[in-house]
């Protein structure tokens, strides 16, 4: 894409280490204005560390980082444009939801009280109950309400829906989409629950072990892998020379997933060989790319 | 939504189906990009790509400030295009499956005739 706009986030060689552990290993990253990003990966992949770096909560050990054109840490003009909804946000012991929602507008210049009020209603959030006594879902609702009503130009949601029931999650997705359509901004959704959110995302960044495995538009990722199943010999000859990312088998039957889509001619060829072709969902693709099955197989081979 | 294919293509195909089946008559207004996004719970940019594809194909056209409308002649064009793809997408898989099950061409045409006349 030939976009001349300055990216909201630009990182190169970004590194974060904790002692001998490299949490973020020299990543390059660019977030453009007014898009919804999915920051995906397994637990411990480095998603939260990346967001803490981008929001100036921790300092990088190497590389360059610009958010709205500047280093994020300690720059008020940058931080006032960022909202970070952490997975397990801590609040003062005596706090009630109303205290959170009364203080939030002080931090976010674009705060919409109207939207906050509607969301409080839809999530049925008890404003006067001590936060300590809220259910996990109600606690998540507090974060979701602040994150959406902040209308911050760069909003991060880190696993925002823990404990939210199906109705509340749907409310979150619907409100996110409609408010984003009316008030475009850059939104980063971090999650390991991929199936539910995959359709909301315009661009996907897949992180594994502190590195970026995929950084592409969601529509390019979807359909970028294919699973072919049939007799072992036929399958193996069909996938020869392809980038195999997953293998399953039982007896003389095999099922192999590889990167790349097939054109009509190749599909016909597969059918004529008696092979079955199956779609690979985004979630399945990510399981294959970040799962243990391949590395285990490599160890067997070597 | 089918997980294996780009969503914008699926959005475009759904609108095409609505036009072919008469649910969206020629010169009628189609929903806005944001309405598609909200209804299907998809990213508005993705919905926009689907709509743009239809505009490029001449299936719909934009009236500035008003919305998007089905082009006159769009239905005939879409039907014609789907017909040329029919052999590849439907007839050939049918023949492959029939061959696998040992159904002869005569038996197959008998089956099509029977199915075609049953209510």
CSV table of C-alpha atoms in Angstrom, one decimal, chain A residues 36 170 173-174 177-178 180-181 195 198-202 219 222-223 268 271 276 279-282, chain B residues 1-8 10 34 37-38 40-46 49 88 92 96 100:
chain,number,residue,atom,x,y,z
A,36,UNK,CA,-8.2,-2.2,13.6
A,170,UNK,CA,-21.4,-9.4,21.2
A,173,UNK,CA,-18.0,-6.2,19.1
A,174,UNK,CA,-21.1,-4.3,17.9
A,177,UNK,CA,-17.6,-1.5,15.1
A,178,UNK,CA,-20.3,1.1,15.1
A,180,UNK,CA,-15.2,3.0,15.1
A,181,UNK,CA,-17.2,3.6,11.9
A,195,UNK,CA,-12.2,-17.0,15.9
A,198,UNK,CA,-11.0,-12.4,13.3
A,199,UNK,CA,-13.7,-10.7,11.2
A,200,UNK,CA,-13.3,-7.4,13.0
A,201,UNK,CA,-9.6,-7.1,12.1
A,202,UNK,CA,-8.2,-5.3,9.1
A,219,UNK,CA,-7.9,-10.8,4.0
A,222,UNK,CA,-7.4,-15.8,5.3
A,223,UNK,CA,-7.1,-18.5,2.6
A,268,UNK,CA,-9.0,-29.9,-10.2
A,271,UNK,CA,-9.8,-33.8,-7.0
A,276,UNK,CA,-9.9,-33.7,-0.3
A,279,UNK,CA,-10.2,-24.6,4.3
A,280,UNK,CA,-7.9,-23.4,7.1
A,281,UNK,CA,-9.4,-20.8,9.4
A,282,UNK,CA,-7.3,-18.1,10.8
B,1,UNK,CA,-18.9,-16.3,6.7
B,2,UNK,CA,-16.7,-18.9,5.2
B,3,UNK,CA,-13.4,-18.9,7.1
B,4,UNK,CA,-11.3,-19.9,4.1
B,5,UNK,CA,-11.9,-17.1,1.7
B,6,UNK,CA,-11.4,-13.4,1.8
B,7,UNK,CA,-14.5,-11.8,3.4
B,8,UNK,CA,-14.7,-8.9,0.9
B,10,UNK,CA,-18.0,-13.1,0.1
B,34,UNK,CA,-21.0,0.7,7.6
B,37,UNK,CA,-20.0,-4.0,8.5
B,38,UNK,CA,-22.4,-3.8,11.4
B,40,UNK,CA,-22.0,-9.0,9.3
B,41,UNK,CA,-19.8,-7.9,12.3
B,42,UNK,CA,-16.9,-7.3,10.0
B,43,UNK,CA,-14.3,-4.6,9.7
B,44,UNK,CA,-15.7,-1.6,7.7
B,45,UNK,CA,-12.6,-1.5,5.5
B,46,UNK,CA,-13.3,-5.1,4.5
B,49,UNK,CA,-13.3,-3.6,-0.4
B,88,UNK,CA,-16.2,-25.5,-13.7
B,92,UNK,CA,-17.1,-31.0,-13.2
B,96,UNK,CA,-15.9,-36.5,-10.5
B,100,UNK,CA,-16.0,-42.2,-7.9
